[in-house]
Amino acid sequence: MVGEGPHPGFVHRFIGGRGGSGVTLLLLHGTGGDESDLIPLGRELAPGAALLSVRGKVLENGLPRFFRRLAEGVFDQEDLRLRTRELAVFVGEASREYGFDPSRVVAVGYSNGANVAASVMLRCPQTLRAAVLLRAMVPFEPRELPDLSGRSVFLSAGRFDPMIPRESASRLAEILRAAGAEVELRWQEAGHGLTRAEIEEAGVWLRDGVISRIEGEREG
């Protein structure tokens, strides 16, 4: 099944899956991207998975984002809270619209998309089974930790990233672990741009870890 358009709430593309895992990748682009940007990455990371690729609603100088920021690395927390819940509701509505399993949604986010995926995991943990966070930072410091038992996160950070402080990526891993998630933090000899090596690492982690586990649950 293929779908696209503004309904039910976000401009998006949906491409139905092939194979038996029932996994859907929620693809979340970086600032200035759109719903087409990460589809090739999603196909490479998990061939056969369904793809739900979403365009952020907020515009910054005409560039789509998932939430407003006040300055580089300084987020509008009220807007982040609103947009996080809005995205979580959309995923639930899209699962009914397209018929995918809402308990097998894995976020794949880059930069701004990775930050909103981390926010969804911390505020609406039932929305995501796992997440691949590429160049993410702490979106907010939660007052109370959610229960992320059974959730898995691949967090890939660049040692020379001029936009994401090392301590923020490390702190995000700490928060997610404290909440009970299994976190794989991989440091790259890179800046904010992605490397071929880390994409391959993320694919192996996703296919051999998360997806194989989900397939085992279905067979069991």
mmCIF file of N, CA and C in Angstrom, residues 122-183:
data_model
loop_
_atom_site.group_PDB
_atom_site.id
_atom_site.type_symbol
_atom_site.label_atom_id
_atom_site.label_comp_id
_atom_site.label_asym_id
_atom_site.label_seq_id
_atom_site.Cartn_x
_atom_site.Cartn_y
_atom_site.Cartn_z
ATOM 1 N N LEU A 122 10.632 9.908 25.149
ATOM 2 C CA LEU A 122 10.604 10.302 26.559
ATOM 3 C C LEU A 122 9.214 10.735 27.023
ATOM 4 N N ARG A 123 8.420 11.325 26.112
ATOM 5 C CA ARG A 123 7.102 11.824 26.524
ATOM 6 C C ARG A 123 5.964 10.852 26.199
ATOM 7 N N CYS A 124 6.100 10.104 25.129
ATOM 8 C CA CYS A 124 5.032 9.201 24.680
ATOM 9 C C CYS A 124 5.665 7.845 24.370
ATOM 10 N N PRO A 125 6.222 7.167 25.380
ATOM 11 C CA PRO A 125 7.053 5.978 25.130
ATOM 12 C C PRO A 125 6.316 4.834 24.454
ATOM 13 N N GLN A 126 4.990 4.815 24.558
ATOM 14 C CA GLN A 126 4.240 3.734 23.917
ATOM 15 C C GLN A 126 4.252 3.861 22.393
ATOM 16 N N THR A 127 4.688 5.007 21.885
ATOM 17 C CA THR A 127 4.634 5.246 20.431
ATOM 18 C C THR A 127 5.721 4.492 19.684
ATOM 19 N N LEU A 128 6.889 4.311 20.311
ATOM 20 C CA LEU A 128 8.051 3.764 19.601
ATOM 21 C C LEU A 128 8.559 2.501 20.261
ATOM 22 N N ARG A 129 8.862 1.495 19.439
ATOM 23 C CA ARG A 129 9.482 0.272 19.943
ATOM 24 C C ARG A 129 10.990 0.444 20.053
ATOM 25 N N ALA A 130 11.545 1.212 19.164
ATOM 26 C CA ALA A 130 12.993 1.434 19.134
ATOM 27 C C ALA A 130 13.262 2.703 18.331
ATOM 28 N N ALA A 131 14.522 3.138 18.344
ATOM 29 C CA ALA A 131 14.862 4.353 17.598
ATOM 30 C C ALA A 131 16.312 4.318 17.150
ATOM 31 N N VAL A 132 16.538 4.800 15.948
ATOM 32 C CA VAL A 132 17.880 5.069 15.440
ATOM 33 C C VAL A 132 18.021 6.586 15.429
ATOM 34 N N LEU A 133 18.846 7.108 16.330
ATOM 35 C CA LEU A 133 18.986 8.555 16.489
ATOM 36 C C LEU A 133 20.359 8.970 15.949
ATOM 37 N N LEU A 134 20.348 9.674 14.847
ATOM 38 C CA LEU A 134 21.574 10.079 14.170
ATOM 39 C C LEU A 134 21.798 11.567 14.418
ATOM 40 N N ARG A 135 22.832 11.906 15.174
ATOM 41 C CA ARG A 135 23.166 13.291 15.539
ATOM 42 C C ARG A 135 22.067 13.915 16.399
ATOM 43 N N ALA A 136 21.754 13.260 17.506
ATOM 44 C CA ALA A 136 20.732 13.759 18.424
ATOM 45 C C ALA A 136 21.379 14.423 19.636
ATOM 46 N N MET A 137 20.623 15.275 20.306
ATOM 47 C CA MET A 137 21.023 15.869 21.564
ATOM 48 C C MET A 137 19.849 15.787 22.536
ATOM 49 N N VAL A 138 20.068 16.216 23.770
ATOM 50 C CA VAL A 138 18.996 16.166 24.764
ATOM 51 C C VAL A 138 17.902 17.157 24.360
ATOM 52 N N PRO A 139 16.675 16.684 24.093
ATOM 53 C CA PRO A 139 15.617 17.632 23.725
ATOM 54 C C PRO A 139 15.091 18.388 24.926
ATOM 55 N N PHE A 140 15.033 17.718 26.074
ATOM 56 C CA PHE A 140 14.635 18.343 27.335
ATOM 57 C C PHE A 140 15.041 17.407 28.462
ATOM 58 N N GLU A 141 15.148 17.956 29.663
ATOM 59 C CA GLU A 141 15.456 17.136 30.849
ATOM 60 C C GLU A 141 14.132 16.724 31.490
ATOM 61 N N PRO A 142 13.764 15.456 31.427
ATOM 62 C CA PRO A 142 12.466 15.044 31.987
ATOM 63 C C PRO A 142 12.456 15.142 33.508
ATOM 64 N N ARG A 143 11.324 15.631 34.053
ATOM 65 C CA ARG A 143 11.182 15.682 35.513
ATOM 66 C C ARG A 143 11.032 14.274 36.074
ATOM 67 N N GLU A 144 10.306 13.441 35.355
ATOM 68 C CA GLU A 144 10.147 12.039 35.738
ATOM 69 C C GLU A 144 10.501 11.186 34.541
ATOM 70 N N LEU A 145 11.244 10.123 34.791
ATOM 71 C CA LEU A 145 11.641 9.257 33.688
ATOM 72 C C LEU A 145 10.489 8.325 33.312
ATOM 73 N N PRO A 146 10.279 8.120 32.016
ATOM 74 C CA PRO A 146 9.292 7.129 31.595
ATOM 75 C C PRO A 146 9.877 5.725 31.782
ATOM 76 N N ASP A 147 9.043 4.731 31.639
ATOM 77 C CA ASP A 147 9.513 3.345 31.672
ATOM 78 C C ASP A 147 9.817 2.906 30.241
ATOM 79 N N LEU A 148 11.109 2.824 29.926
ATOM 80 C CA LEU A 148 11.515 2.425 28.573
ATOM 81 C C LEU A 148 12.039 0.987 28.543
ATOM 82 N N SER A 149 11.606 0.184 29.494
ATOM 83 C CA SER A 149 11.998 -1.229 29.476
ATOM 84 C C SER A 149 11.536 -1.868 28.168
ATOM 85 N N GLY A 150 12.442 -2.635 27.559
ATOM 86 C CA GLY A 150 12.101 -3.293 26.307
ATOM 87 C C GLY A 150 12.313 -2.434 25.082
ATOM 88 N N ARG A 151 12.692 -1.160 25.275
ATOM 89 C CA ARG A 151 12.976 -0.272 24.142
ATOM 90 C C ARG A 151 14.478 -0.277 23.858
ATOM 91 N N SER A 152 14.823 -0.127 22.604
ATOM 92 C CA SER A 152 16.230 -0.119 22.186
ATOM 93 C C SER A 152 16.517 1.148 21.399
ATOM 94 N N VAL A 153 17.727 1.670 21.583
ATOM 95 C CA VAL A 153 18.109 2.913 20.909
ATOM 96 C C VAL A 153 19.530 2.778 20.367
ATOM 97 N N PHE A 154 19.700 3.123 19.107
ATOM 98 C CA PHE A 154 21.021 3.254 18.493
ATOM 99 C C PHE A 154 21.274 4.745 18.366
ATOM 100 N N LEU A 155 22.283 5.229 19.080
ATOM 101 C CA LEU A 155 22.588 6.661 19.111
ATOM 102 C C LEU A 155 23.964 6.866 18.493
ATOM 103 N N SER A 156 24.008 7.570 17.385
ATOM 104 C CA SER A 156 25.264 7.776 16.676
ATOM 105 C C SER A 156 25.629 9.257 16.704
ATOM 106 N N ALA A 157 26.820 9.560 17.236
ATOM 107 C CA ALA A 157 27.235 10.956 17.442
ATOM 108 C C ALA A 157 28.595 11.198 16.796
ATOM 109 N N GLY A 158 28.816 12.428 16.345
ATOM 110 C CA GLY A 158 30.088 12.788 15.730
ATOM 111 C C GLY A 158 31.014 13.459 16.733
ATOM 112 N N ARG A 159 32.254 12.986 16.813
ATOM 113 C CA ARG A 159 33.208 13.596 17.749
ATOM 114 C C ARG A 159 33.503 15.055 17.403
ATOM 115 N N PHE A 160 33.359 15.422 16.144
ATOM 116 C CA PHE A 160 33.705 16.779 15.712
ATOM 117 C C PHE A 160 32.473 17.548 15.234
ATOM 118 N N ASP A 161 31.321 17.163 15.754
ATOM 119 C CA ASP A 161 30.069 17.805 15.334
ATOM 120 C C ASP A 161 30.012 19.227 15.896
ATOM 121 N N PRO A 162 29.946 20.262 15.035
ATOM 122 C CA PRO A 162 29.905 21.631 15.549
ATOM 123 C C PRO A 162 28.538 22.025 16.097
ATOM 124 N N MET A 163 27.513 21.182 15.877
ATOM 125 C CA MET A 163 26.144 21.530 16.279
ATOM 126 C C MET A 163 25.678 20.758 17.513
ATOM 127 N N ILE A 164 26.265 19.588 17.742
ATOM 128 C CA ILE A 164 25.832 18.752 18.866
ATOM 129 C C ILE A 164 27.000 18.602 19.843
ATOM 130 N N PRO A 165 26.948 19.255 21.014
ATOM 131 C CA PRO A 165 28.036 19.088 22.002
ATOM 132 C C PRO A 165 28.143 17.622 22.434
ATOM 133 N N ARG A 166 29.372 17.161 22.621
ATOM 134 C CA ARG A 166 29.566 15.764 23.028
ATOM 135 C C ARG A 166 28.820 15.444 24.315
ATOM 136 N N GLU A 167 28.869 16.394 25.267
ATOM 137 C CA GLU A 167 28.229 16.125 26.553
ATOM 138 C C GLU A 167 26.710 15.975 26.415
ATOM 139 N N SER A 168 26.121 16.627 25.408
ATOM 140 C CA SER A 168 24.674 16.508 25.232
ATOM 141 C C SER A 168 24.309 15.123 24.687
ATOM 142 N N ALA A 169 25.093 14.624 23.738
ATOM 143 C CA ALA A 169 24.832 13.275 23.222
ATOM 144 C C ALA A 169 25.036 12.235 24.324
ATOM 145 N N SER A 170 26.097 12.413 25.118
ATOM 146 C CA SER A 170 26.346 11.474 26.218
ATOM 147 C C SER A 170 25.228 11.540 27.249
ATOM 148 N N ARG A 171 24.761 12.754 27.547
ATOM 149 C CA ARG A 171 23.687 12.928 28.525
ATOM 150 C C ARG A 171 22.390 12.266 28.039
ATOM 151 N N LEU A 172 22.116 12.370 26.740
ATOM 152 C CA LEU A 172 20.915 11.722 26.205
ATOM 153 C C LEU A 172 20.995 10.213 26.416
ATOM 154 N N ALA A 173 22.169 9.640 26.154
ATOM 155 C CA ALA A 173 22.337 8.198 26.390
ATOM 156 C C ALA A 173 22.103 7.862 27.862
ATOM 157 N N GLU A 174 22.610 8.705 28.770
ATOM 158 C CA GLU A 174 22.416 8.481 30.206
ATOM 159 C C GLU A 174 20.933 8.496 30.579
ATOM 160 N N ILE A 175 20.208 9.477 30.051
ATOM 161 C CA ILE A 175 18.774 9.603 30.374
ATOM 162 C C ILE A 175 18.021 8.371 29.889
ATOM 163 N N LEU A 176 18.286 7.969 28.663
ATOM 164 C CA LEU A 176 17.562 6.825 28.098
ATOM 165 C C LEU A 176 17.893 5.538 28.862
ATOM 166 N N ARG A 177 19.154 5.367 29.230
ATOM 167 C CA ARG A 177 19.541 4.178 30.012
ATOM 168 C C ARG A 177 18.882 4.201 31.387
ATOM 169 N N ALA A 178 18.870 5.368 32.021
ATOM 170 C CA ALA A 178 18.254 5.473 33.346
ATOM 171 C C ALA A 178 16.770 5.133 33.292
ATOM 172 N N ALA A 179 16.153 5.380 32.127
ATOM 173 C CA ALA A 179 14.730 5.058 31.960
ATOM 174 C C ALA A 179 14.508 3.585 31.641
ATOM 175 N N GLY A 180 15.583 2.842 31.422
ATOM 176 C CA GLY A 180 15.448 1.405 31.198
ATOM 177 C C GLY A 180 15.691 0.942 29.780
ATOM 178 N N ALA A 181 15.992 1.866 28.867
ATOM 179 C CA ALA A 181 16.228 1.474 27.479
ATOM 180 C C ALA A 181 17.613 0.832 27.311
ATOM 181 N N GLU A 182 17.725 -0.055 26.340
ATOM 182 C CA GLU A 182 19.030 -0.570 25.921
ATOM 183 C C GLU A 182 19.592 0.414 24.903
ATOM 184 N N VAL A 183 20.717 1.039 25.237
ATOM 185 C CA VAL A 183 21.264 2.101 24.396
ATOM 186 C C VAL A 183 22.624 1.701 23.857
#
